[in-house]
XYZ file of C-alpha atoms in Angstrom:
298
model
C -0.093 -0.180 0.014
C 2.403 2.506 1.275
C 4.732 1.587 -2.151
C 1.094 2.042 -3.884
C 1.025 5.453 -2.670
C 4.465 6.664 -3.473
C 3.895 5.791 -7.092
C 0.565 7.203 -7.163
C 2.536 10.835 -5.776
C 5.235 10.407 -7.975
C 2.911 10.585 -11.191
C 0.760 12.718 -9.887
C 3.687 15.418 -9.595
C 5.056 13.967 -12.632
C 2.110 15.007 -14.234
C 1.737 18.272 -12.689
C 5.183 19.326 -13.905
C 5.155 18.017 -18.186
C 1.474 20.738 -17.545
C 2.848 23.263 -16.438
C 5.610 22.952 -18.794
C 3.403 22.581 -21.645
C 1.908 25.102 -20.369
C 5.118 27.481 -20.296
C 6.310 26.232 -24.091
C 2.940 27.606 -24.868
C 2.844 31.074 -23.398
C 6.550 31.126 -24.902
C 4.987 30.188 -28.409
C 2.000 33.086 -27.757
C 4.240 35.973 -27.093
C 7.029 35.364 -29.613
C 4.058 34.905 -31.741
C 2.755 38.225 -30.202
C 6.273 39.700 -31.087
C 5.931 38.523 -34.754
C 2.532 39.923 -34.869
C 3.888 43.325 -33.452
C 6.944 43.480 -35.666
C 5.380 42.716 -38.966
C 2.568 45.260 -38.141
C 5.080 47.901 -37.383
C 6.563 47.301 -40.551
C 3.354 47.317 -42.751
C 2.339 50.304 -41.247
C 5.728 52.248 -41.813
C 5.324 50.625 -45.094
C 2.124 52.370 -45.275
C 3.298 55.761 -44.200
C 6.618 55.425 -47.191
C 3.874 54.626 -49.627
C 1.786 57.838 -48.565
C 4.930 60.522 -48.021
C 5.370 59.759 -51.754
C 1.777 59.900 -52.932
C 1.939 63.270 -51.134
C 4.728 64.311 -52.784
C 3.443 63.033 -56.334
C 0.296 64.969 -55.836
C 2.500 68.158 -55.411
C 4.145 67.382 -58.572
C 3.770 64.195 -60.275
C 7.603 64.777 -62.011
C 8.756 63.803 -57.888
C 11.613 61.008 -57.467
C 12.613 59.926 -54.482
C 16.205 61.590 -53.596
C 16.971 60.727 -50.228
C 20.483 59.868 -49.129
C 19.336 57.240 -46.279
C 16.280 56.053 -45.266
C 13.887 57.592 -43.328
C 12.988 56.113 -40.202
C 10.038 55.698 -38.163
C 10.005 54.878 -34.758
C 12.074 52.009 -35.102
C 11.190 50.988 -38.178
C 13.266 51.918 -41.368
C 11.295 53.320 -44.618
C 12.619 53.331 -48.433
C 11.110 54.167 -51.534
C 11.244 53.853 -55.147
C 9.060 55.090 -57.801
C 9.037 52.982 -60.988
C 7.983 54.574 -64.112
C 9.024 52.323 -66.795
C 7.654 48.683 -67.904
C 4.402 50.178 -67.088
C 1.104 50.584 -68.875
C 0.658 54.342 -70.604
C 0.741 57.059 -68.245
C 1.079 54.360 -64.799
C 3.256 54.981 -61.723
C 4.032 52.255 -59.475
C 5.373 53.083 -55.892
C 7.316 50.554 -53.411
C 7.597 51.337 -49.933
C 9.650 49.109 -47.898
C 9.498 48.864 -43.741
C 11.826 47.780 -41.841
C 12.652 46.271 -38.390
C 15.229 44.163 -36.544
C 12.813 41.686 -37.150
C 11.447 41.476 -40.685
C 11.031 43.811 -43.321
C 7.430 44.324 -45.393
C 6.772 46.401 -48.514
C 3.631 48.427 -49.946
C 2.590 48.770 -53.876
C 0.544 51.681 -55.199
C -0.316 52.144 -58.595
C -0.787 55.349 -59.775
C -3.147 57.130 -62.760
C -0.780 60.056 -63.843
C -2.777 62.163 -66.403
C -6.129 64.422 -66.644
C -9.048 63.114 -68.534
C -8.496 66.667 -70.391
C -5.343 65.973 -71.646
C -6.575 63.296 -74.102
C -8.705 63.246 -77.131
C -10.621 60.008 -76.319
C -11.444 58.889 -72.936
C -13.906 55.802 -73.066
C -15.287 53.374 -70.400
C -15.310 50.731 -73.253
C -13.979 49.782 -76.418
C -12.383 52.084 -79.692
C -12.356 50.913 -83.600
C -11.612 52.555 -85.632
C -10.331 55.862 -83.917
C -7.634 57.908 -85.697
C -6.971 60.413 -82.795
C -4.411 63.211 -83.716
C -2.886 66.454 -81.762
C -3.578 69.915 -82.400
C -0.920 70.110 -84.644
C -2.771 67.366 -86.916
C -0.178 64.870 -86.324
C -1.386 61.206 -85.302
C -1.466 60.179 -81.952
C -2.149 56.894 -80.355
C -1.287 57.845 -77.148
C -3.930 60.511 -77.113
C -6.800 57.012 -76.524
C -7.854 55.678 -73.206
C -10.029 53.038 -73.726
C -11.405 50.210 -71.353
C -10.508 52.879 -69.084
C -9.503 52.422 -65.402
C -11.835 55.236 -64.359
C -14.430 58.320 -65.489
C -13.510 61.487 -65.091
C -15.769 62.704 -62.041
C -18.583 65.650 -64.374
C -20.977 67.667 -63.064
C -23.610 66.050 -64.995
C -26.634 68.381 -62.930
C -24.661 71.608 -63.619
C -24.271 70.484 -67.655
C -27.879 70.054 -68.075
C -28.274 73.750 -65.944
C -26.244 75.106 -68.865
C -28.023 73.681 -71.526
C -31.726 74.269 -70.233
C -30.629 78.133 -69.344
C -28.670 78.501 -73.469
C -31.861 77.253 -74.501
C -30.422 74.106 -75.749
C -32.838 71.070 -74.560
C -33.939 69.779 -77.831
C -37.007 67.661 -77.875
C -36.315 65.495 -81.212
C -35.220 62.194 -81.299
C -33.001 61.915 -83.211
C -31.351 65.171 -83.128
C -30.917 66.019 -86.168
C -29.121 69.948 -86.161
C -28.690 71.700 -88.977
C -25.386 73.251 -90.288
C -23.493 75.315 -87.724
C -26.035 74.655 -84.622
C -26.364 76.381 -82.297
C -23.916 79.768 -83.142
C -21.214 78.606 -85.374
C -18.669 79.008 -82.442
C -18.060 76.467 -79.941
C -18.421 79.565 -76.708
C -21.970 80.694 -75.769
C -20.231 83.933 -73.940
C -17.080 84.974 -73.287
C -15.545 81.313 -71.898
C -19.056 79.567 -71.233
C -19.373 77.235 -74.281
C -22.577 76.115 -76.012
C -24.397 73.148 -74.239
C -26.826 71.347 -75.967
C -28.385 68.204 -74.146
C -29.799 65.235 -76.402
C -32.276 63.470 -75.079
C -32.040 60.668 -77.164
C -30.336 60.124 -80.350
C -27.532 62.510 -82.109
C -27.149 62.504 -85.799
C -25.053 64.691 -87.482
C -26.127 64.704 -91.076
C -23.197 64.397 -94.215
C -21.457 67.623 -94.900
C -22.702 69.721 -91.630
C -20.585 71.262 -88.872
C -22.053 71.658 -85.364
C -20.738 73.384 -81.979
C -20.115 73.283 -78.518
C -20.221 70.219 -75.717
C -23.060 67.833 -76.085
C -24.398 65.523 -73.965
C -25.881 62.383 -75.535
C -27.677 60.190 -73.878
C -28.009 57.535 -76.525
C -26.163 57.199 -79.633
C -24.193 59.815 -82.233
C -24.298 59.022 -85.396
C -21.921 60.943 -87.363
C -22.155 60.795 -91.501
C -20.075 61.714 -94.379
C -17.880 64.385 -93.836
C -19.687 65.816 -90.235
C -17.954 67.715 -87.949
C -18.258 68.014 -84.261
C -16.471 71.756 -83.175
C -16.627 70.668 -79.390
C -16.724 67.814 -77.155
C -18.887 64.513 -77.250
C -20.083 63.597 -73.590
C -21.925 60.115 -73.392
C -22.964 59.470 -69.982
C -24.551 56.772 -70.165
C -23.448 52.728 -70.503
C -23.830 50.592 -73.689
C -23.932 54.004 -75.918
C -22.133 53.786 -79.205
C -20.584 56.767 -80.917
C -20.180 56.011 -84.628
C -19.443 56.887 -88.169
C -22.548 56.129 -89.886
C -21.272 57.170 -93.562
C -18.458 56.030 -96.589
C -16.066 58.458 -95.581
C -14.495 59.910 -92.555
C -15.837 62.203 -89.779
C -14.816 64.287 -88.074
C -14.178 65.877 -83.896
C -12.233 68.815 -83.470
C -12.270 68.487 -79.464
C -12.959 65.192 -77.717
C -15.073 62.171 -76.422
C -15.659 61.242 -73.231
C -17.983 58.097 -73.103
C -19.300 55.693 -70.517
C -20.073 53.770 -74.233
C -17.946 53.129 -77.384
C -16.583 54.708 -79.914
C -16.979 53.322 -83.365
C -16.023 54.659 -87.120
C -17.798 50.607 -88.516
C -14.984 50.165 -90.835
C -14.491 54.142 -91.723
C -12.771 56.509 -89.617
C -13.327 58.443 -87.326
C -10.588 61.309 -87.110
C -10.641 62.872 -83.250
C -8.349 65.934 -83.029
C -7.551 66.857 -79.621
C -8.560 70.481 -78.961
C -6.831 71.214 -75.654
C -8.716 74.748 -75.764
C -12.213 72.598 -75.505
C -11.572 69.929 -73.508
C -9.975 72.319 -70.380
C -13.295 74.387 -71.661
C -15.304 70.984 -69.987
C -13.108 70.485 -67.105
C -12.797 73.804 -66.158
C -16.536 74.630 -66.008
C -17.883 71.127 -65.579
C -15.676 68.625 -64.222
C -13.289 70.646 -61.489
C -13.245 67.715 -59.075
C -10.760 65.402 -60.823
C -7.036 65.132 -59.700
C -3.975 64.184 -61.715
C -2.782 61.120 -59.794
C -5.245 58.489 -58.770
C -4.662 55.533 -57.065
C -5.440 52.631 -59.556
C -4.201 49.386 -56.577
C -2.503 49.129 -53.046
C -1.003 46.028 -51.553
């Protein structure tokens, strides 16, 4: 009986010791995990802080590139920043920011779009086909097209409609077929205020006619042989089409901003970028569009 009690007490003591040892090991593991999590979080926060620093610099000056002689320091984390501007899609920049501490390093990558929509001849949410873009001197420039746009500019639709209403440019015809020289043979309505026409349906510019101003077109836009729009076509609805419906080229001297597609349908639409007209749209009806846009952050 005495031996049995001794064995039992020894077993209980050994079991208790093993439990205590196991708990100690779990405590150490938990502490290690907490420390690793803290280090990882601290490094990632430093990396994100570096990315914000780069974004602030780039928003002020898109040509800024980091030139720090040594890594920046945040608490006990060092921050290294780099900006990539080659080997990417057009008008893209990539910011790399690495936060590093004694235990590990973490990197944040931010892809930016660098450019204002008014700098382009065609800005389309959907596809663009059989459209030739040229700069203001008439030189073909394929970089003036943004199709399948990564974002759409913030345009004040209500303000545009109010302008069209106050100018009396709200035709009820569908389709609307403006006469040659509509509405006043000039892009401008008064001073630096552009003509604005709201087409609550389809717009058809017939062969040989030239029309002027900013056209908000809710439906399709059709340009026939030699038709010319001296201004900007803004199509605010998805699924719409700006097309050439003749056997000869048609022209837009200004630009296109569309939530739909643009397609010459086998014949060309020549879009000559006119910075003055695009800036008139941007400054009067789309002022809240920063040059830099964040496309992704990881």
